Amino acid sequence: MQAAIQTIPLRNRESAADVSGSTANLLQAKIMMVDDEPITMEVVQTFLEDSGYRQFVLVDDPCKALRILEEQRPDLLLLDLKMPEISGFEILQRLRADDRFRHLPVLILSSSSDNADKLQALDLGATDLLSKPVDPSELQLRVRNTLAAKAYQDQLAFYDPLTKLPNRYLFLERLEWALKRAKRHNDVLALLSIELDQFDKISDTLGLIAGDEMLRQLGQRIAGLVRGADLSGFFGTGEDSAANLFHFDGGVFALILRGLRRERDAARAAQQLLETIRQPLQISQTEIYVTASIGISTFPTERVKNIEMLQLASGARGYVKNRGGNAFKFSSRQINTKYQRRINLEARLRKALERDELVLHYQPKLDVAANTITGVEALLRWHIPERGLVPPCQFIPIAEETGLIGPIGEWVLTTACRQQEAWRQAGHPTLDMAVNLSPAQFQNGDLLAAFRKIIAKSGINPRRLILEVTEGVLMEDVDVKIDAMNRLRELGVRLAIDDFGTGYSSLSYLLRLPLDELKIDRSFFVNLFEDAKSRALVSALIHLARNLNLRTVAEGVETEKQLEYLQKEGCDLYQGFLFSPALPSEELSQLLPSGD
Ligand code: C2E
Ligand code: MG
Ligand code: MG
């Protein structure tokens, strides 16, 4: 027999035991039913849905009941007594012998009118009984009362009365469950152990009541941050993404972050926590400043058991505290190093503009038929004195994430326009200048105004300027992008779609974009002669572009043979190492014919 599992997952559902007393909260309860007759469960579910319950797990194969119970962690179990293979009695017995389910409320649904059965069920620890066929009102009342009793018990056992946050018992259960799921689904999980640096000192000097007040206020403040949208940017799109905050004894809190996009995003959460905690507190007319030490352990880097994960995070926290607190640290040296490297690079990048470390190199674009230079593409390089050239793939993503791409992009355009003007004056008036636009720049509303100003100031002919936008970028919010592109084009510049063929554009979509040039991605040329499909695609793209009145550019041409092929197919332009990589402006000038 198949186990029918139906659950309606709720995003950010706090915890199975977080079903606190209010009616609205009770309706969040997850109700599991085990019965060999699916129809009975459907009827019961319908009745309960009428009362407002929304989360159900239906299991019609009793042999799977325990496994599913462990996975789903319901708040209430409705259990049939008479089932083939394994009876309700046996399930109940096993539940009560298991520490994790000892206190799970179990309502027995039984058609048996035999008193002995009922007594036995109660003796084995059933919470209450209901006879089949169930009466809807009785069912609804018993379910509500059972859940309310459980909520009260849970509140006492699992919640800290001061901060109203779940305590360390619930934490351990929660962590075990979260870690198991993360392992099964290969999700990224982080555990943050947070300690208030001055808790003991403040309790000692201002008294216990002030200490309690401080915990209450900070607990609320941190919970607000965790609940708020501020942390949401760190999560992936998985159903299981959530943040759960716990309060241990004294000034110690723990935060579990499930379904993160990357392990290092836990650092951003830690940073926000530190900032939130640092805001002054008002306690009995005194302004108090508190800081925290945070240790972070993460999965998958640390493949350990739940309790070890806590130890790792606490260890890292202790290290931070011993060095003065008000900071965070990962338990994994590997992640610390990675994170540190990235932070250093980010800090350096912030200074790169003012230190004049950015340079543009220019790669020639050539006419395929005549093999003459018709223009150049400006490619950004970052020159760190002690490290040498850093390629854009290493720092453009950082610039995009930090918003530095705004000023950097404007610098690129200004420099490229200035260079073009210099070449014009040196006798190359028809040389095209291509500049790359990043998706993040594209989203910036001021882009247009800034670009208009830069172009006007430079004195260049805007027709000689080509802005390249990567295909993938254009795929999202198509209408907004088309609108932005149209407005850019009104400045008189030309637009190119870059890396074409990698972003899965549909052809009808290509027709709608205001484009002048199509750049066929380098990847198609790598195996051009080994792979008939690449050839077919390149040839089809060239013909398509021609019919759409677009100029085609082949990217990454490295061999004569590739060039011959492009000549045969009638591709307009090419760029690639065959003729030249991107070069500093002075070197590129050497390649230009004297007096164009
Ligand atoms: P892209 O615009 O597609 O630039 C072409 C890339 O291919 C360049 O890498 C270029 O050096 C490389 N390339 C050219 N010919 C060949 C070849 O024959 N063989 C091989 N293997 N590679 C070739 P680069 O300079 O590392 O730039 C990478 C990407 O970084 C660019 O891709 C562009 O998307 C981005 N980028 C570069 N400069 C800027 C900039 O100023 N602003 C923005 N937003 N993005 C930039
Ligand atoms: Mg490009
Ligand atoms: Mg490209």
XYZ file of C-alpha atoms and ligand atoms in Angstrom:
644
model
C 0.000 0.000 0.000
C 1.222 3.483 -0.780
C 1.569 6.138 1.867
C -0.334 9.191 0.779
C 1.366 12.208 2.228
C -0.279 15.494 1.916
C 1.223 18.431 3.643
C 0.787 22.098 3.105
C 4.123 23.576 4.062
C 4.091 27.025 5.555
C 7.074 29.207 4.849
C 8.953 30.297 7.937
C 6.857 28.112 10.139
C 8.547 28.569 13.446
C 8.479 25.091 14.933
C 6.160 22.245 15.590
C 5.918 23.286 19.191
C 5.424 26.977 18.545
C 1.691 26.551 18.397
C 0.895 28.888 21.232
C -2.479 29.293 22.903
C -4.391 31.714 20.682
C -7.002 30.211 18.363
C -5.340 31.632 15.296
C -2.081 29.989 16.283
C -3.766 26.688 17.008
C -5.023 26.647 13.438
C -1.397 26.578 12.305
C -1.012 23.167 13.888
C 0.143 20.305 11.734
C -2.251 17.408 12.076
C -1.220 13.933 11.036
C -3.626 11.053 10.507
C -2.842 7.369 10.233
C -5.658 5.198 8.952
C -5.782 2.382 6.415
C -8.971 3.846 4.959
C -8.116 7.019 3.028
C -11.767 7.970 2.831
C -12.030 8.287 6.629
C -9.050 10.620 6.675
C -10.483 12.725 3.892
C -13.736 13.136 5.763
C -11.923 14.123 8.967
C -9.722 16.528 7.041
C -12.778 18.183 5.491
C -14.338 18.673 8.931
C -11.147 20.158 10.302
C -10.656 22.372 7.296
C -14.089 23.756 7.999
C -12.743 24.893 11.374
C -9.783 26.574 9.732
C -6.962 24.001 10.053
C -4.686 24.003 7.068
C -1.821 21.574 7.566
C -2.426 17.875 7.200
C -0.331 14.795 6.738
C -2.342 11.756 5.679
C -0.731 8.329 5.956
C -2.638 5.268 4.783
C 0.224 2.819 5.218
C 0.644 2.339 8.982
C 4.052 0.728 8.491
C 5.366 4.102 7.347
C 3.733 6.006 10.173
C 6.784 6.264 12.418
C 9.147 7.319 9.695
C 6.773 9.998 8.445
C 6.095 11.126 11.978
C 9.775 11.682 12.509
C 10.087 13.617 9.298
C 6.955 15.727 9.600
C 6.889 16.395 13.337
C 3.148 17.008 13.617
C 1.522 18.747 16.571
C -1.231 16.174 16.853
C -1.730 12.601 15.712
C -5.112 11.076 14.871
C -4.626 7.337 14.977
C -6.824 4.453 13.870
C -6.672 1.390 16.105
C -7.546 -1.461 13.770
C -5.195 -1.612 10.866
C -3.528 -4.477 8.981
C 0.160 -5.348 9.563
C 0.690 -2.962 12.445
C -2.061 -1.894 14.811
C -2.674 1.503 16.342
C -1.795 -0.017 19.730
C 1.642 -0.920 18.545
C 2.281 2.500 17.022
C 1.144 4.137 20.232
C 3.391 1.918 22.298
C 6.411 2.727 20.195
C 5.646 6.420 20.328
C 5.484 6.497 24.069
C 8.765 4.638 24.320
C 10.476 7.248 22.167
C 11.684 10.354 23.978
C 10.841 12.582 21.075
C 7.210 11.525 20.912
C 6.510 10.714 24.531
C 4.364 13.831 24.894
C 2.860 14.037 21.428
C -0.943 14.274 21.773
C -2.607 11.252 20.195
C -6.342 11.110 19.533
C -7.563 7.583 18.907
C -10.151 7.236 16.163
C -11.770 3.922 16.695
C -14.830 2.189 15.329
C -14.528 -0.388 18.038
C -17.297 -0.250 20.554
C -15.263 -2.544 22.736
C -14.548 -0.895 26.032
C -11.477 -3.033 26.601
C -9.836 -1.579 23.489
C -10.484 1.943 24.640
C -9.094 1.245 28.069
C -6.011 -0.353 26.586
C -5.466 2.671 24.332
C -5.763 5.051 27.268
C -3.489 2.815 29.300
C -0.869 2.990 26.540
C -0.958 6.755 26.746
C -3.604 7.904 24.258
C -4.584 11.487 24.998
C -8.242 11.134 24.096
C -10.680 8.972 22.141
C -13.131 9.568 19.317
C -15.482 7.000 17.883
C -16.074 6.470 14.202
C -18.063 7.659 12.382
C -16.892 10.930 13.835
C -19.258 13.661 14.783
C -17.868 16.915 13.296
C -18.567 19.098 16.361
C -17.073 16.613 18.772
C -14.028 16.174 16.545
C -13.463 19.917 16.280
C -13.770 20.462 20.032
C -11.518 17.597 21.014
C -8.859 18.621 18.517
C -8.987 22.218 19.725
C -8.788 21.290 23.408
C -5.993 18.825 22.885
C -3.965 21.348 20.921
C -4.611 24.056 23.501
C -3.410 21.794 26.310
C -0.332 20.920 24.318
C 0.354 24.559 23.569
C 0.238 25.393 27.262
C 2.556 22.544 28.139
C 4.923 23.502 25.359
C 4.932 27.069 26.502
C 6.047 25.961 29.958
C 8.523 23.392 28.792
C 9.981 24.970 25.712
C 9.739 28.730 26.069
C 11.639 31.235 28.098
C 9.059 33.355 29.979
C 11.263 36.437 29.886
C 11.949 36.775 26.194
C 9.077 34.536 25.030
C 11.621 32.806 22.811
C 11.989 29.033 22.504
C 14.605 27.655 24.875
C 17.522 25.264 24.580
C 15.359 22.112 24.701
C 13.429 23.144 21.670
C 16.655 24.323 20.106
C 18.258 20.892 20.300
C 15.244 19.227 18.800
C 15.012 21.868 16.125
C 18.686 21.702 15.227
C 18.609 17.935 14.887
C 15.648 18.161 12.577
C 17.099 21.053 10.571
C 20.437 19.312 10.148
C 18.804 16.110 8.992
C 16.819 17.973 6.393
C 19.829 19.956 5.263
C 21.767 16.719 4.786
C 18.943 15.116 2.866
C 18.268 18.075 0.579
C 21.820 19.360 0.409
C 20.762 22.689 1.832
C 23.002 25.286 3.387
C 22.532 25.751 7.113
C 24.182 28.030 9.650
C 24.107 28.071 13.402
C 24.926 31.369 15.085
C 25.785 31.324 18.758
C 25.340 34.825 20.145
C 26.490 36.077 23.521
C 25.971 39.555 24.941
C 29.416 40.726 25.961
C 28.415 42.801 28.979
C 25.510 40.773 30.349
C 27.176 39.596 33.578
C 28.735 42.955 34.277
C 25.471 44.831 33.806
C 23.503 42.338 35.908
C 26.105 42.682 38.644
C 26.239 46.455 38.673
C 22.637 47.390 37.866
C 20.986 44.391 39.474
C 19.122 41.324 38.272
C 16.009 43.234 37.292
C 17.984 45.459 34.977
C 19.624 42.336 33.567
C 16.205 40.822 32.873
C 14.989 44.021 31.274
C 18.032 44.103 29.058
C 17.406 40.526 27.921
C 13.754 41.232 27.279
C 14.456 44.300 25.170
C 17.294 42.727 23.228
C 15.354 39.499 22.730
C 12.546 41.495 21.161
C 14.899 43.523 19.068
C 16.747 40.500 17.688
C 13.479 38.637 17.112
C 12.247 41.671 15.176
C 15.307 41.587 12.961
C 15.007 37.846 12.421
C 11.309 38.065 11.563
C 11.700 41.115 9.387
C 12.457 41.178 5.720
C 16.009 42.314 6.413
C 17.383 38.822 6.540
C 15.378 37.511 3.626
C 17.966 38.437 1.001
C 20.242 35.694 2.285
C 17.887 32.858 1.614
C 17.531 30.781 -1.503
C 14.176 30.040 -3.018
C 13.643 26.717 -1.228
C 10.486 26.048 0.761
C 12.617 25.345 3.777
C 14.258 28.725 4.184
C 13.724 30.070 7.667
C 15.354 31.732 10.626
C 14.701 30.410 14.129
C 15.841 32.269 17.188
C 16.302 30.725 20.650
C 17.248 32.052 24.039
C 19.497 29.960 26.251
C 20.407 30.953 29.785
C 21.735 34.389 30.632
C 22.974 36.462 27.749
C 23.212 33.627 25.243
C 21.030 33.303 22.137
C 21.160 30.946 19.179
C 19.969 31.469 15.643
C 19.451 28.714 13.090
C 19.387 29.840 9.477
C 18.075 27.223 7.066
C 18.078 27.267 3.283
C 20.782 29.908 2.878
C 22.092 30.689 -0.564
C 25.722 30.499 0.530
C 27.473 29.753 3.789
C 29.151 33.106 3.821
C 25.779 34.861 3.810
C 25.600 33.914 7.480
C 28.288 36.569 7.919
C 25.936 39.227 6.649
C 23.299 38.042 9.104
C 25.878 38.201 11.895
C 26.853 41.701 10.895
C 23.253 42.852 11.021
C 22.830 41.225 14.418
C 25.894 43.008 15.754
C 24.582 46.323 14.495
C 21.116 45.749 15.917
C 22.487 44.789 19.298
C 24.820 47.797 19.394
C 21.945 50.301 19.318
C 21.616 51.878 22.775
C 19.154 50.450 25.309
C 17.097 52.450 27.740
C 16.971 50.724 31.124
C 15.544 52.564 34.150
C 16.439 55.931 32.693
C 19.952 54.868 31.909
C 21.297 54.509 28.414
C 23.192 51.266 28.080
C 25.436 50.072 25.293
C 25.771 46.370 24.697
C 27.813 44.449 22.165
C 27.835 40.776 21.265
C 30.211 37.993 20.294
C 28.996 35.639 17.585
C 30.355 32.245 16.545
C 29.074 30.582 13.386
C 29.177 26.942 12.379
C 27.832 25.939 9.002
C 26.710 22.938 7.031
C 27.921 21.508 4.602
C 31.448 22.639 5.489
C 31.168 21.171 8.975
C 29.761 17.695 8.556
C 29.043 17.026 12.212
C 26.266 15.990 14.546
C 23.941 18.575 16.014
C 25.566 18.902 19.381
C 29.007 19.232 17.807
C 27.700 21.971 15.614
C 26.703 23.876 18.727
C 30.104 23.249 20.265
C 31.858 24.571 17.175
C 29.751 27.721 17.128
C 30.243 28.284 20.867
C 33.976 27.735 20.494
C 34.198 30.383 17.793
C 32.073 32.676 19.941
C 34.420 32.214 22.904
C 37.371 33.088 20.697
C 35.680 36.321 19.648
C 34.744 37.173 23.221
C 38.297 36.673 24.463
C 39.485 39.158 21.916
C 37.162 41.890 23.050
C 33.859 40.826 21.514
C 31.688 42.922 19.204
C 32.613 40.721 16.259
C 31.864 37.347 14.700
C 33.840 34.398 13.465
C 33.197 31.158 11.606
C 34.275 27.933 13.219
C 35.703 26.726 9.930
C 39.094 28.116 9.161
C 38.425 27.573 5.493
C 35.338 29.786 5.505
C 37.043 32.399 7.658
C 39.858 32.589 5.127
C 37.480 32.760 2.192
C 35.383 35.382 3.886
C 38.401 37.389 4.928
C 39.788 37.353 1.430
C 36.525 38.580 0.093
C 36.213 41.309 2.720
C 39.742 42.456 1.961
C 39.009 42.549 -1.742
C 35.797 44.447 -1.086
C 37.599 46.995 1.081
C 40.313 47.396 -1.541
C 37.781 47.757 -4.301
C 36.152 50.611 -2.406
C 39.451 52.457 -2.645
C 40.346 51.324 -6.155
C 38.786 54.336 -7.862
C 40.418 56.972 -5.709
C 43.744 55.166 -5.849
C 43.595 55.094 -9.617
C 43.933 51.330 -9.750
C 41.313 50.762 -12.439
C 42.311 50.752 -16.080
C 40.578 50.040 -19.327
C 42.091 47.763 -21.874
C 40.789 47.711 -25.403
C 40.256 44.708 -27.605
C 40.029 45.363 -31.346
C 36.895 44.412 -33.243
C 37.612 43.629 -36.862
C 35.707 43.470 -40.077
C 35.654 39.785 -41.029
C 35.883 40.331 -44.785
C 38.500 43.109 -44.833
C 40.339 42.145 -41.606
C 40.582 45.789 -40.563
C 39.880 47.286 -37.150
C 36.465 48.945 -37.024
C 36.271 49.489 -33.303
C 37.289 48.353 -29.840
C 35.631 46.894 -26.759
C 36.610 48.494 -23.478
C 37.380 45.807 -20.883
C 37.935 46.727 -17.296
C 41.061 45.720 -15.392
C 41.943 46.273 -11.777
C 45.604 46.664 -11.113
C 46.535 45.999 -7.488
C 50.177 47.047 -7.076
C 51.252 44.004 -5.053
C 48.996 41.493 -6.823
C 48.969 42.459 -10.451
C 45.930 42.451 -12.730
C 42.666 41.142 -11.334
C 40.264 39.928 -14.050
C 36.742 41.371 -14.075
C 35.075 38.043 -13.265
C 36.681 38.318 -9.811
C 35.647 41.825 -8.889
C 32.613 42.793 -10.999
C 30.335 40.514 -8.912
C 31.612 42.239 -5.741
C 31.075 45.634 -7.313
C 27.546 44.591 -8.207
C 26.700 43.272 -4.753
C 28.057 46.316 -2.965
C 26.632 48.933 -5.285
C 30.140 50.036 -6.261
C 29.243 49.199 -9.840
C 27.450 52.561 -10.048
C 30.514 54.793 -9.672
C 32.762 52.237 -11.387
C 30.416 52.029 -14.385
C 30.398 55.800 -14.698
C 34.169 55.853 -14.502
C 34.328 53.219 -17.279
C 32.042 55.198 -19.554
C 33.841 58.481 -18.856
C 37.248 56.935 -19.514
C 36.101 55.091 -22.632
C 34.524 58.256 -24.079
C 37.621 60.276 -23.305
C 39.789 57.673 -25.030
C 37.537 57.609 -28.030
C 37.707 61.368 -28.287
C 41.499 61.137 -28.093
C 41.542 58.609 -30.930
C 39.171 60.753 -32.948
C 41.523 63.651 -32.626
C 44.418 61.381 -33.556
C 42.729 60.697 -36.882
C 40.382 57.786 -36.225
C 36.934 59.365 -36.410
C 35.046 56.192 -37.324
C 36.387 53.956 -34.584
C 33.534 52.399 -32.584
C 33.788 52.115 -28.804
C 31.922 49.298 -27.066
C 31.299 49.471 -23.311
C 29.830 46.712 -21.130
C 26.820 47.419 -18.961
C 26.191 45.341 -15.875
C 22.695 44.204 -14.863
C 22.997 46.118 -11.604
C 23.635 49.353 -13.522
C 20.645 48.595 -15.623
C 18.407 48.600 -12.584
C 19.621 51.974 -11.454
C 17.126 54.719 -12.287
C 19.825 57.378 -12.532
C 21.734 55.506 -15.212
C 20.167 57.412 -18.061
C 20.772 60.866 -16.632
C 24.349 59.994 -15.696
C 25.091 58.550 -19.123
C 23.539 61.495 -20.918
C 25.774 63.847 -18.979
C 28.941 61.819 -19.548
C 28.327 61.492 -23.279
C 27.482 65.170 -23.707
C 30.537 66.260 -21.758
C 32.911 64.033 -23.724
C 31.918 65.538 -27.047
C 31.871 62.166 -28.809
C 29.406 61.188 -31.485
C 26.964 58.914 -29.603
C 26.510 56.771 -32.735
C 30.076 55.628 -32.284
C 29.273 54.293 -28.828
C 27.908 50.767 -28.400
C 26.550 49.599 -25.060
C 26.758 45.837 -24.540
C 24.234 44.093 -22.358
C 24.560 40.411 -21.532
C 21.760 38.275 -22.865
C 20.959 36.597 -19.559
C 20.351 39.949 -17.922
C 17.688 40.889 -20.378
C 15.631 37.812 -19.689
C 14.108 39.110 -16.459
C 11.486 41.873 -16.403
C 11.550 42.034 -20.167
C 9.187 44.976 -20.528
C 11.081 47.124 -18.044
C 14.327 46.290 -19.820
C 12.931 47.074 -23.239
C 11.757 50.405 -21.939
C 15.159 51.220 -20.434
C 16.895 50.147 -23.633
C 14.655 52.340 -25.741
C 15.497 55.304 -23.590
C 19.206 54.600 -23.809
C 18.874 54.405 -27.528
C 17.250 57.814 -27.554
C 20.619 59.150 -26.428
C 21.799 58.147 -29.886
C 23.943 55.195 -28.775
C 23.783 51.737 -30.298
C 22.963 48.630 -28.306
C 24.444 45.143 -28.503
C 23.314 41.903 -26.954
C 26.415 40.266 -25.465
C 27.226 36.568 -24.971
C 24.277 35.649 -27.148
C 23.254 32.007 -27.073
C 23.891 31.488 -23.377
C 20.754 33.052 -21.961
C 18.035 30.944 -23.580
C 16.251 33.846 -25.238
C 13.303 33.000 -27.353
C 13.375 34.334 -30.867
C 10.148 36.254 -30.533
C 11.729 38.009 -27.622
C 14.784 38.882 -29.658
C 12.498 40.613 -32.132
C 11.154 42.926 -29.452
C 14.496 44.208 -28.206
C 15.799 47.472 -29.663
C 19.145 46.123 -30.861
C 21.849 47.014 -33.335
C 24.338 44.247 -32.796
C 24.376 40.614 -31.765
C 27.523 39.129 -30.253
C 27.680 35.360 -30.552
C 29.110 33.894 -27.374
C 32.653 32.587 -27.304
C 31.535 29.135 -26.179
C 30.158 28.319 -29.649
C 33.571 28.733 -31.229
C 35.490 26.501 -28.847
C 34.426 23.255 -30.551
C 33.264 24.732 -33.822
C 34.790 22.017 -35.963
C 34.245 19.069 -33.678
C 30.642 19.851 -32.974
C 28.200 20.055 -35.860
C 25.556 21.533 -33.588
C 27.704 24.554 -32.701
C 28.290 25.090 -36.404
C 24.612 24.852 -37.192
C 23.828 27.314 -34.446
C 26.457 29.851 -35.444
C 25.380 29.701 -39.040
C 21.693 30.030 -38.121
C 22.410 32.987 -35.821
C 24.363 34.838 -38.488
C 21.573 34.426 -40.994
C 18.894 35.302 -38.522
C 20.711 38.445 -37.415
C 21.219 39.516 -40.993
C 17.503 39.191 -41.666
C 16.770 41.226 -38.561
C 19.178 43.901 -39.717
C 21.551 43.286 -36.851
C 25.291 43.346 -37.133
C 26.869 40.065 -36.001
C 30.055 39.859 -33.978
C 31.868 36.599 -33.269
C 33.515 36.606 -29.831
C 36.687 34.723 -28.940
C 38.049 33.880 -32.377
C 41.386 32.161 -31.843
C 42.268 30.403 -35.117
C 42.527 31.168 -38.822
C 40.227 28.279 -39.515
C 37.497 29.836 -37.403
C 37.949 33.122 -39.223
C 37.682 31.434 -42.627
C 34.480 29.813 -41.510
C 33.072 33.201 -40.442
C 34.054 34.699 -43.791
C 32.218 31.919 -45.552
C 29.122 32.409 -43.419
C 29.138 36.176 -43.864
C 29.615 37.207 -40.233
C 30.232 40.964 -39.999
C 32.809 41.418 -37.253
C 35.040 39.378 -34.993
C 37.211 39.841 -31.962
C 39.574 37.394 -30.323
C 43.088 36.390 -29.462
C 43.742 35.515 -33.115
C 44.218 39.185 -33.804
C 44.743 40.578 -30.317
C 43.691 40.363 -26.697
C 42.576 43.514 -24.885
C 45.508 45.949 -24.669
C 46.375 49.174 -22.858
C 45.407 52.211 -24.926
C 48.970 53.066 -26.005
C 49.529 49.546 -27.324
C 46.177 49.531 -29.056
C 47.077 52.833 -30.726
C 50.007 51.052 -32.372
C 47.584 48.684 -34.088
C 45.479 51.460 -35.622
C 46.367 52.426 -39.184
C 48.095 55.790 -39.241
C 45.480 58.409 -40.174
C 42.158 56.617 -40.541
P 32.551 40.103 -22.431
O 31.979 41.472 -22.574
O 31.871 39.003 -23.156
O 34.042 40.259 -22.855
C 34.755 39.325 -23.627
C 35.690 38.546 -22.774
O 36.286 37.519 -23.562
C 36.840 39.368 -22.223
O 37.187 38.832 -20.953
C 37.948 39.090 -23.232
O 39.232 39.297 -22.717
C 37.685 37.627 -23.514
N 38.224 37.232 -24.811
C 38.303 37.988 -25.940
N 38.821 37.272 -26.941
C 39.071 36.035 -26.474
C 39.593 34.834 -27.052
O 39.943 34.769 -28.223
N 39.704 33.746 -26.255
C 39.345 33.795 -24.954
N 39.494 32.679 -24.225
N 38.818 34.894 -24.358
C 38.687 36.013 -25.131
P 37.363 39.766 -19.724
O 38.064 40.998 -20.094
O 37.913 38.909 -18.637
O 35.874 40.182 -19.366
C 34.959 39.261 -18.884
C 33.617 39.885 -18.726
O 33.614 40.887 -17.711
C 33.139 40.619 -19.966
O 32.627 39.705 -20.875
C 32.116 41.548 -19.392
O 30.876 40.858 -19.231
C 32.659 41.856 -18.018
N 33.264 43.186 -18.068
C 34.478 43.549 -18.522
N 34.643 44.880 -18.420
C 33.503 45.381 -17.893
C 33.043 46.704 -17.557
O 33.706 47.717 -17.760
N 31.805 46.822 -17.003
C 31.022 45.745 -16.816
N 29.825 45.949 -16.292
N 31.397 44.499 -17.142
C 32.634 44.309 -17.680
Mg 31.221 42.521 -23.840
Mg 30.794 38.606 -24.526
